[in-house]
Amino acid sequence: MIAPFCSVKGLSVRYGQEVALSSVDLDIVKGERLAIVGESGSGKSTLARALAGLLPKRVKIEGEITWPALGHAPLPGRDFGFVFQDPGTSLNPVLTIGEQVAEAARQHLRLDWRQAYARAEELLERVRIPQSASVMRAFPHQLSGGQRQRVVIAAAIAANPALLIADEATSALDVVVQAEIVRLLDGLVREEGMTLLFITHDIALASGFVDRVAVFRNGELLEAGPVRSVLSSPSHRYTAALISSHRDLSTQPLITEAVS
Ligand SMILES: Nc1ncnc2c1ncn2[C@@H]1O[C@H](COP(=O)(O)OP(=O)(O)O)[C@@H](O)[C@H]1O
Ligand SMILES: [Mg+2]
């Protein structure tokens, strides 16, 4: 058996009295695209932060998270990139796009500024931003929400991390832009062989492109499995309800096939 990329065993997380995660067991396979789905408050972001080692100190954590394939705890930016919901808050309003993406590259790749700028421009092209040279000199407010999220993704993958964690990365965007960003993430993880943790409340959106789905409710992992089997025969009524509460899944070819 191949060692999992990341192994979570008996993970429980409490914020004071509030139980955010309860005895979660989950393995992440190298190179897979895994969706973490569940309603707001189900513990998705807590799981992402626990994996990333980004939970606040006061939080009570039990259980263990190991990285067998990596052999060490992952370093932010270097081993994993993080993309959050709101590209507005991830970017500094007073620095140019070029400065911010170059800084991400410089920090993690030991480049000097000139090399880092060249790398930044290359990264903007990788995330399919047109006219990357002029976007380098732009400030965040001059870009659309979708373009800003592309910039955040460029910074997140600056050091070729093995893992990309996208936490509701498309939730603030309108449906068309959302689909474009999903397509971009899908293409990038395929090209780079990255592992993707795609966190969303929208199971329909995730199931259009991920390999596996893990369903959370109230801090518990209800079920995890290949996207087709979870969609066609969910083990929990909650999963079935989650599926039917989202936009018409039958419009997506993958799912029509699974259901029929
Ligand atoms: N910083 C925090 N302090 C206290 N409670 C928190 C904090 N962050 C999250 N929680 C609680 O933990 C639970 C899980 O939250 P979260 O992981 O953010 O869920 P999700 O990302 O699925 O919306 C919720 O009940 C939430 O209120
Ligand atoms: Mg969240």
mmCIF file of C-alpha atoms and ligand atoms in Angstrom:
data_model
loop_
_atom_site.group_PDB
_atom_site.id
_atom_site.type_symbol
_atom_site.label_atom_id
_atom_site.label_comp_id
_atom_site.label_asym_id
_atom_site.label_seq_id
_atom_site.Cartn_x
_atom_site.Cartn_y
_atom_site.Cartn_z
ATOM 1 C CA MET A 1 0.000 0.000 0.000
ATOM 2 C CA ILE A 2 1.178 3.471 -0.820
ATOM 3 C CA ALA A 3 1.638 5.725 2.202
ATOM 4 C CA PRO A 4 -1.031 8.411 2.275
ATOM 5 C CA PHE A 5 0.045 11.950 1.640
ATOM 6 C CA CYS A 6 -1.633 12.999 4.860
ATOM 7 C CA SER A 7 -3.226 10.901 7.545
ATOM 8 C CA VAL A 8 -5.693 12.287 10.078
ATOM 9 C CA LYS A 9 -6.500 10.044 13.049
ATOM 10 C CA GLY A 10 -9.021 10.738 15.777
ATOM 11 C CA LEU A 11 -8.816 14.473 15.261
ATOM 12 C CA SER A 12 -10.954 16.507 17.650
ATOM 13 C CA VAL A 13 -10.837 20.267 17.897
ATOM 14 C CA ARG A 14 -12.588 22.469 20.440
ATOM 15 C CA TYR A 15 -12.825 26.225 20.678
ATOM 16 C CA GLY A 16 -13.646 26.514 24.392
ATOM 17 C CA GLN A 17 -16.909 24.597 24.827
ATOM 18 C CA GLU A 18 -17.598 24.601 21.093
ATOM 19 C CA VAL A 19 -16.754 21.272 19.459
ATOM 20 C CA ALA A 20 -15.656 22.047 15.900
ATOM 21 C CA LEU A 21 -14.354 18.592 14.939
ATOM 22 C CA SER A 22 -15.012 15.291 16.588
ATOM 23 C CA SER A 23 -12.870 12.137 16.105
ATOM 24 C CA VAL A 24 -12.169 12.630 12.423
ATOM 25 C CA ASP A 25 -10.291 9.892 10.570
ATOM 26 C CA LEU A 26 -9.320 10.730 7.021
ATOM 27 C CA ASP A 27 -6.470 9.895 4.668
ATOM 28 C CA ILE A 28 -5.520 12.134 1.797
ATOM 29 C CA VAL A 29 -3.923 10.422 -1.165
ATOM 30 C CA LYS A 30 -1.121 12.086 -3.094
ATOM 31 C CA GLY A 31 -2.355 13.691 -6.280
ATOM 32 C CA GLU A 32 -6.049 13.341 -5.532
ATOM 33 C CA ARG A 33 -8.629 16.084 -5.695
ATOM 34 C CA LEU A 34 -10.600 15.733 -2.499
ATOM 35 C CA ALA A 35 -13.670 17.797 -1.720
ATOM 36 C CA ILE A 36 -14.586 18.596 1.861
ATOM 37 C CA VAL A 37 -18.283 19.422 1.810
ATOM 38 C CA GLY A 38 -20.847 20.367 4.428
ATOM 39 C CA GLU A 39 -22.983 23.237 5.567
ATOM 40 C CA SER A 40 -21.591 26.326 7.169
ATOM 41 C CA GLY A 41 -20.356 25.514 10.688
ATOM 42 C CA SER A 42 -19.701 21.840 9.933
ATOM 43 C CA GLY A 43 -15.976 22.154 10.666
ATOM 44 C CA LYS A 44 -14.510 22.405 7.167
ATOM 45 C CA SER A 45 -12.305 25.435 7.781
ATOM 46 C CA THR A 46 -11.230 24.069 11.140
ATOM 47 C CA LEU A 47 -10.014 20.924 9.386
ATOM 48 C CA ALA A 48 -8.162 22.984 6.790
ATOM 49 C CA ARG A 49 -6.467 25.099 9.458
ATOM 50 C CA ALA A 50 -5.608 22.033 11.529
ATOM 51 C CA LEU A 51 -3.931 20.444 8.494
ATOM 52 C CA ALA A 52 -2.079 23.638 7.775
ATOM 53 C CA GLY A 53 -0.998 24.041 11.398
ATOM 54 C CA LEU A 54 -2.778 27.379 11.451
ATOM 55 C CA LEU A 55 -5.169 26.934 14.376
ATOM 56 C CA PRO A 56 -4.864 29.512 17.134
ATOM 57 C CA LYS A 57 -2.783 28.424 20.154
ATOM 58 C CA ARG A 58 -5.702 28.450 22.604
ATOM 59 C CA VAL A 59 -7.597 25.810 20.642
ATOM 60 C CA LYS A 60 -7.789 22.322 22.138
ATOM 61 C CA ILE A 61 -6.599 19.653 19.707
ATOM 62 C CA GLU A 62 -6.630 15.879 20.155
ATOM 63 C CA GLY A 63 -5.616 13.121 17.788
ATOM 64 C CA GLU A 64 -2.873 13.251 15.205
ATOM 65 C CA ILE A 65 -2.071 14.477 11.746
ATOM 66 C CA THR A 66 0.890 12.914 9.999
ATOM 67 C CA TRP A 67 2.458 13.478 6.575
ATOM 68 C CA PRO A 68 3.986 10.103 5.661
ATOM 69 C CA ALA A 69 4.889 11.026 2.101
ATOM 70 C CA LEU A 70 6.361 14.371 3.102
ATOM 71 C CA GLY A 71 8.184 13.168 6.206
ATOM 72 C CA HIS A 72 7.774 16.469 8.056
ATOM 73 C CA ALA A 73 5.084 18.938 9.034
ATOM 74 C CA PRO A 74 4.234 20.992 5.962
ATOM 75 C CA LEU A 75 5.487 24.541 5.740
ATOM 76 C CA PRO A 76 2.991 27.207 4.684
ATOM 77 C CA GLY A 77 3.725 28.510 1.216
ATOM 78 C CA ARG A 78 6.474 25.964 0.668
ATOM 79 C CA ASP A 79 4.618 22.643 1.007
ATOM 80 C CA PHE A 80 1.074 23.912 0.742
ATOM 81 C CA GLY A 81 -0.687 26.947 -0.625
ATOM 82 C CA PHE A 82 -3.879 28.316 0.837
ATOM 83 C CA VAL A 83 -6.642 30.101 -1.071
ATOM 84 C CA PHE A 84 -9.455 31.623 0.990
ATOM 85 C CA GLN A 85 -12.929 32.790 0.130
ATOM 86 C CA ASP A 86 -12.308 36.486 -0.157
ATOM 87 C CA PRO A 87 -9.516 37.518 -2.501
ATOM 88 C CA GLY A 88 -10.039 41.081 -1.287
ATOM 89 C CA THR A 89 -8.665 40.324 2.157
ATOM 90 C CA SER A 90 -5.888 38.012 0.950
ATOM 91 C CA LEU A 91 -4.259 40.808 -1.031
ATOM 92 C CA ASN A 92 -2.633 43.951 0.313
ATOM 93 C CA PRO A 93 -4.428 46.990 -1.180
ATOM 94 C CA VAL A 94 -1.305 49.192 -1.209
ATOM 95 C CA LEU A 95 1.058 46.804 -2.981
ATOM 96 C CA THR A 96 1.013 46.033 -6.681
ATOM 97 C CA ILE A 97 0.047 42.580 -7.929
ATOM 98 C CA GLY A 98 3.631 42.075 -9.098
ATOM 99 C CA GLU A 99 5.085 42.951 -5.702
ATOM 100 C CA GLN A 100 2.772 40.539 -3.924
ATOM 101 C CA VAL A 101 3.249 37.558 -6.197
ATOM 102 C CA ALA A 102 7.003 38.248 -6.405
ATOM 103 C CA GLU A 103 7.206 38.377 -2.609
ATOM 104 C CA ALA A 104 5.574 34.934 -2.381
ATOM 105 C CA ALA A 105 8.106 33.580 -4.883
ATOM 106 C CA ARG A 106 11.069 35.333 -3.210
ATOM 107 C CA GLN A 107 10.196 34.090 0.282
ATOM 108 C CA HIS A 108 9.964 30.453 -0.623
ATOM 109 C CA LEU A 109 12.355 30.042 -3.513
ATOM 110 C CA ARG A 110 15.338 32.144 -2.367
ATOM 111 C CA LEU A 111 15.170 34.309 -5.438
ATOM 112 C CA ASP A 112 16.409 37.859 -5.675
ATOM 113 C CA TRP A 113 13.831 40.494 -6.599
ATOM 114 C CA ARG A 114 14.589 40.465 -10.290
ATOM 115 C CA GLN A 115 14.207 36.697 -10.512
ATOM 116 C CA ALA A 116 11.122 36.871 -8.293
ATOM 117 C CA TYR A 117 9.469 39.406 -10.617
ATOM 118 C CA ALA A 118 10.173 37.223 -13.619
ATOM 119 C CA ARG A 119 8.717 34.263 -11.763
ATOM 120 C CA ALA A 120 5.663 36.341 -10.777
ATOM 121 C CA GLU A 121 4.929 37.244 -14.363
ATOM 122 C CA GLU A 122 5.272 33.615 -15.377
ATOM 123 C CA LEU A 123 2.860 32.681 -12.545
ATOM 124 C CA LEU A 124 0.281 35.228 -13.744
ATOM 125 C CA GLU A 125 0.467 33.603 -17.151
ATOM 126 C CA ARG A 126 0.033 30.179 -15.574
ATOM 127 C CA VAL A 127 -3.228 31.322 -13.968
ATOM 128 C CA ARG A 128 -4.290 32.644 -17.397
ATOM 129 C CA ILE A 129 -4.298 36.337 -16.609
ATOM 130 C CA PRO A 130 -4.220 38.234 -19.899
ATOM 131 C CA GLN A 131 -1.749 41.124 -20.259
ATOM 132 C CA SER A 132 0.244 39.873 -17.313
ATOM 133 C CA ALA A 133 2.924 42.544 -17.757
ATOM 134 C CA SER A 134 0.477 45.379 -17.135
ATOM 135 C CA VAL A 135 -1.374 43.468 -14.411
ATOM 136 C CA MET A 136 1.980 43.216 -12.591
ATOM 137 C CA ARG A 137 1.859 46.996 -12.109
ATOM 138 C CA ALA A 138 -1.834 47.134 -11.147
ATOM 139 C CA PHE A 139 -3.255 47.360 -7.630
ATOM 140 C CA PRO A 140 -5.838 44.839 -6.384
ATOM 141 C CA HIS A 141 -8.795 47.252 -6.648
ATOM 142 C CA GLN A 142 -8.156 47.610 -10.370
ATOM 143 C CA LEU A 143 -8.951 43.938 -10.960
ATOM 144 C CA SER A 144 -12.234 42.047 -10.967
ATOM 145 C CA GLY A 145 -12.994 39.567 -8.180
ATOM 146 C CA GLY A 146 -12.200 36.651 -10.463
ATOM 147 C CA GLN A 147 -8.861 38.138 -11.550
ATOM 148 C CA ARG A 148 -7.959 38.840 -7.927
ATOM 149 C CA GLN A 149 -8.663 35.237 -7.021
ATOM 150 C CA ARG A 150 -6.378 34.174 -9.896
ATOM 151 C CA VAL A 151 -3.662 36.374 -8.405
ATOM 152 C CA VAL A 152 -4.147 34.755 -4.989
ATOM 153 C CA ILE A 153 -3.862 31.336 -6.627
ATOM 154 C CA ALA A 154 -0.679 32.446 -8.414
ATOM 155 C CA ALA A 155 0.849 33.488 -5.078
ATOM 156 C CA ALA A 156 -0.316 30.248 -3.436
ATOM 157 C CA ILE A 157 1.441 28.079 -6.028
ATOM 158 C CA ALA A 158 4.566 30.263 -6.273
ATOM 159 C CA ALA A 159 6.793 27.651 -4.644
ATOM 160 C CA ASN A 160 5.235 24.641 -6.390
ATOM 161 C CA PRO A 161 3.624 23.299 -3.226
ATOM 162 C CA ALA A 162 2.587 19.655 -3.114
ATOM 163 C CA LEU A 163 -0.800 20.571 -1.660
ATOM 164 C CA LEU A 164 -3.256 23.305 -2.504
ATOM 165 C CA ILE A 165 -6.018 24.037 -0.008
ATOM 166 C CA ALA A 166 -8.896 26.059 -1.458
ATOM 167 C CA ASP A 167 -11.331 27.023 1.308
ATOM 168 C CA GLU A 168 -14.562 28.321 -0.280
ATOM 169 C CA ALA A 169 -12.245 29.861 -2.860
ATOM 170 C CA THR A 170 -15.063 30.395 -5.332
ATOM 171 C CA SER A 171 -17.960 31.117 -2.988
ATOM 172 C CA ALA A 172 -17.800 34.889 -3.271
ATOM 173 C CA LEU A 173 -17.772 34.797 -7.076
ATOM 174 C CA ASP A 174 -20.675 34.707 -9.485
ATOM 175 C CA VAL A 175 -21.503 31.414 -11.156
ATOM 176 C CA VAL A 176 -19.679 32.006 -14.436
ATOM 177 C CA VAL A 177 -16.465 33.159 -12.762
ATOM 178 C CA GLN A 178 -16.795 30.344 -10.257
ATOM 179 C CA ALA A 179 -16.773 27.827 -13.090
ATOM 180 C CA GLU A 180 -13.697 29.489 -14.611
ATOM 181 C CA ILE A 181 -11.790 29.326 -11.332
ATOM 182 C CA VAL A 182 -12.757 25.680 -10.828
ATOM 183 C CA ARG A 183 -11.503 24.916 -14.333
ATOM 184 C CA LEU A 184 -8.272 26.749 -13.564
ATOM 185 C CA LEU A 185 -7.710 24.851 -10.302
ATOM 186 C CA ASP A 186 -8.483 21.580 -12.025
ATOM 187 C CA GLY A 187 -5.990 22.306 -14.802
ATOM 188 C CA LEU A 188 -3.268 23.466 -12.425
ATOM 189 C CA VAL A 189 -3.433 20.467 -10.130
ATOM 190 C CA ARG A 190 -3.357 18.121 -13.117
ATOM 191 C CA GLU A 191 -0.388 19.885 -14.713
ATOM 192 C CA GLU A 192 1.579 20.137 -11.483
ATOM 193 C CA GLY A 193 0.544 16.822 -9.935
ATOM 194 C CA MET A 194 -0.587 18.760 -6.877
ATOM 195 C CA THR A 195 -2.979 17.360 -4.310
ATOM 196 C CA LEU A 196 -6.083 19.501 -3.993
ATOM 197 C CA LEU A 197 -8.311 19.961 -0.981
ATOM 198 C CA PHE A 198 -11.371 21.717 -2.337
ATOM 199 C CA ILE A 199 -13.532 22.943 0.521
ATOM 200 C CA THR A 200 -17.058 24.046 -0.251
ATOM 201 C CA HIS A 201 -20.650 24.044 0.953
ATOM 202 C CA ASP A 202 -21.649 23.349 -2.664
ATOM 203 C CA ILE A 203 -21.488 19.604 -3.307
ATOM 204 C CA ALA A 204 -22.731 20.088 -6.879
ATOM 205 C CA LEU A 205 -19.858 22.404 -7.732
ATOM 206 C CA ALA A 206 -17.272 20.075 -6.202
ATOM 207 C CA SER A 207 -18.652 16.913 -7.718
ATOM 208 C CA GLY A 208 -18.161 18.287 -11.208
ATOM 209 C CA PHE A 209 -14.405 17.781 -10.983
ATOM 210 C CA VAL A 210 -13.064 16.149 -7.805
ATOM 211 C CA ASP A 211 -12.124 12.490 -7.378
ATOM 212 C CA ARG A 212 -13.415 11.975 -3.883
ATOM 213 C CA VAL A 213 -15.858 13.651 -1.516
ATOM 214 C CA ALA A 214 -15.815 13.794 2.282
ATOM 215 C CA VAL A 215 -19.077 14.950 3.835
ATOM 216 C CA PHE A 216 -19.055 16.762 7.173
ATOM 217 C CA ARG A 217 -21.879 17.617 9.529
ATOM 218 C CA ASN A 218 -21.497 19.194 12.961
ATOM 219 C CA GLY A 219 -17.802 18.405 13.099
ATOM 220 C CA GLU A 220 -18.220 14.766 12.161
ATOM 221 C CA LEU A 221 -17.091 13.054 9.012
ATOM 222 C CA LEU A 222 -20.255 11.314 7.843
ATOM 223 C CA GLU A 223 -18.860 9.556 4.817
ATOM 224 C CA ALA A 224 -16.048 9.725 2.300
ATOM 225 C CA GLY A 225 -15.818 8.013 -1.036
ATOM 226 C CA PRO A 226 -15.376 8.352 -4.783
ATOM 227 C CA VAL A 227 -17.572 11.152 -6.081
ATOM 228 C CA ARG A 228 -19.704 8.877 -8.255
ATOM 229 C CA SER A 229 -20.574 6.429 -5.510
ATOM 230 C CA VAL A 230 -21.323 9.135 -2.959
ATOM 231 C CA LEU A 231 -23.630 10.873 -5.425
ATOM 232 C CA SER A 232 -25.379 7.795 -6.746
ATOM 233 C CA SER A 233 -25.719 5.984 -3.435
ATOM 234 C CA PRO A 234 -25.047 8.220 -0.449
ATOM 235 C CA SER A 235 -24.791 6.296 2.839
ATOM 236 C CA HIS A 236 -26.422 9.066 4.814
ATOM 237 C CA ARG A 237 -29.736 10.801 4.443
ATOM 238 C CA TYR A 238 -27.926 14.005 5.215
ATOM 239 C CA THR A 239 -25.717 13.556 2.144
ATOM 240 C CA ALA A 240 -28.793 12.830 0.027
ATOM 241 C CA ALA A 241 -30.418 16.013 1.357
ATOM 242 C CA LEU A 242 -27.265 17.989 0.659
ATOM 243 C CA ILE A 243 -27.225 16.683 -2.912
ATOM 244 C CA SER A 244 -30.875 17.493 -3.555
ATOM 245 C CA SER A 245 -30.592 20.939 -1.955
ATOM 246 C CA HIS A 246 -28.101 22.058 -4.568
ATOM 247 C CA ARG A 247 -28.671 23.090 -8.093
ATOM 248 C CA ASP A 248 -29.880 20.513 -10.500
ATOM 249 C CA LEU A 249 -27.195 17.865 -10.599
ATOM 250 C CA SER A 250 -28.751 16.221 -13.629
ATOM 251 C CA THR A 251 -27.451 19.063 -15.791
ATOM 252 C CA GLN A 252 -23.922 17.834 -15.214
ATOM 253 C CA PRO A 253 -22.979 14.956 -17.532
ATOM 254 C CA LEU A 254 -20.847 13.150 -14.953
ATOM 255 C CA ILE A 255 -23.772 12.901 -12.579
ATOM 256 C CA THR A 256 -26.439 12.015 -15.132
ATOM 257 C CA GLU A 257 -24.339 9.012 -15.952
ATOM 258 C CA ALA A 258 -23.925 8.048 -12.286
ATOM 259 C CA VAL A 259 -27.667 8.259 -11.593
ATOM 260 C CA SER A 260 -28.982 6.475 -14.663
HETATM 261 N N1 LIG B 1 -12.275 31.071 16.077
HETATM 262 C C1 LIG B 1 -13.346 30.412 16.543
HETATM 263 N N2 LIG B 1 -13.773 30.576 17.821
HETATM 264 C C2 LIG B 1 -14.839 29.907 18.299
HETATM 265 N N3 LIG B 1 -15.558 29.040 17.576
HETATM 266 C C3 LIG B 1 -15.203 28.830 16.301
HETATM 267 C C4 LIG B 1 -14.088 29.508 15.714
HETATM 268 N N4 LIG B 1 -13.968 29.112 14.416
HETATM 269 C C5 LIG B 1 -14.974 28.228 14.231
HETATM 270 N N5 LIG B 1 -15.705 28.065 15.334
HETATM 271 C C6 LIG B 1 -16.859 27.155 15.500
HETATM 272 O O1 LIG B 1 -16.471 25.858 15.095
HETATM 273 C C7 LIG B 1 -17.475 25.243 14.312
HETATM 274 C C8 LIG B 1 -16.911 24.879 12.950
HETATM 275 O O2 LIG B 1 -16.590 26.080 12.253
HETATM 276 P P1 LIG B 1 -15.825 26.105 10.863
HETATM 277 O O3 LIG B 1 -14.702 25.144 10.918
HETATM 278 O O4 LIG B 1 -15.532 27.510 10.546
HETATM 279 O O5 LIG B 1 -16.964 25.512 9.897
HETATM 280 P P2 LIG B 1 -17.160 25.704 8.320
HETATM 281 O O6 LIG B 1 -15.862 26.122 7.719
HETATM 282 O O7 LIG B 1 -17.642 24.371 7.863
HETATM 283 O O8 LIG B 1 -18.215 26.755 8.159
HETATM 284 C C9 LIG B 1 -18.630 26.217 14.268
HETATM 285 O O9 LIG B 1 -19.555 25.860 15.251
HETATM 286 C C10 LIG B 1 -18.000 27.537 14.585
HETATM 287 O O10 LIG B 1 -18.904 28.379 15.234
HETATM 288 MG MG MG B 2 -15.409 27.760 6.487
#
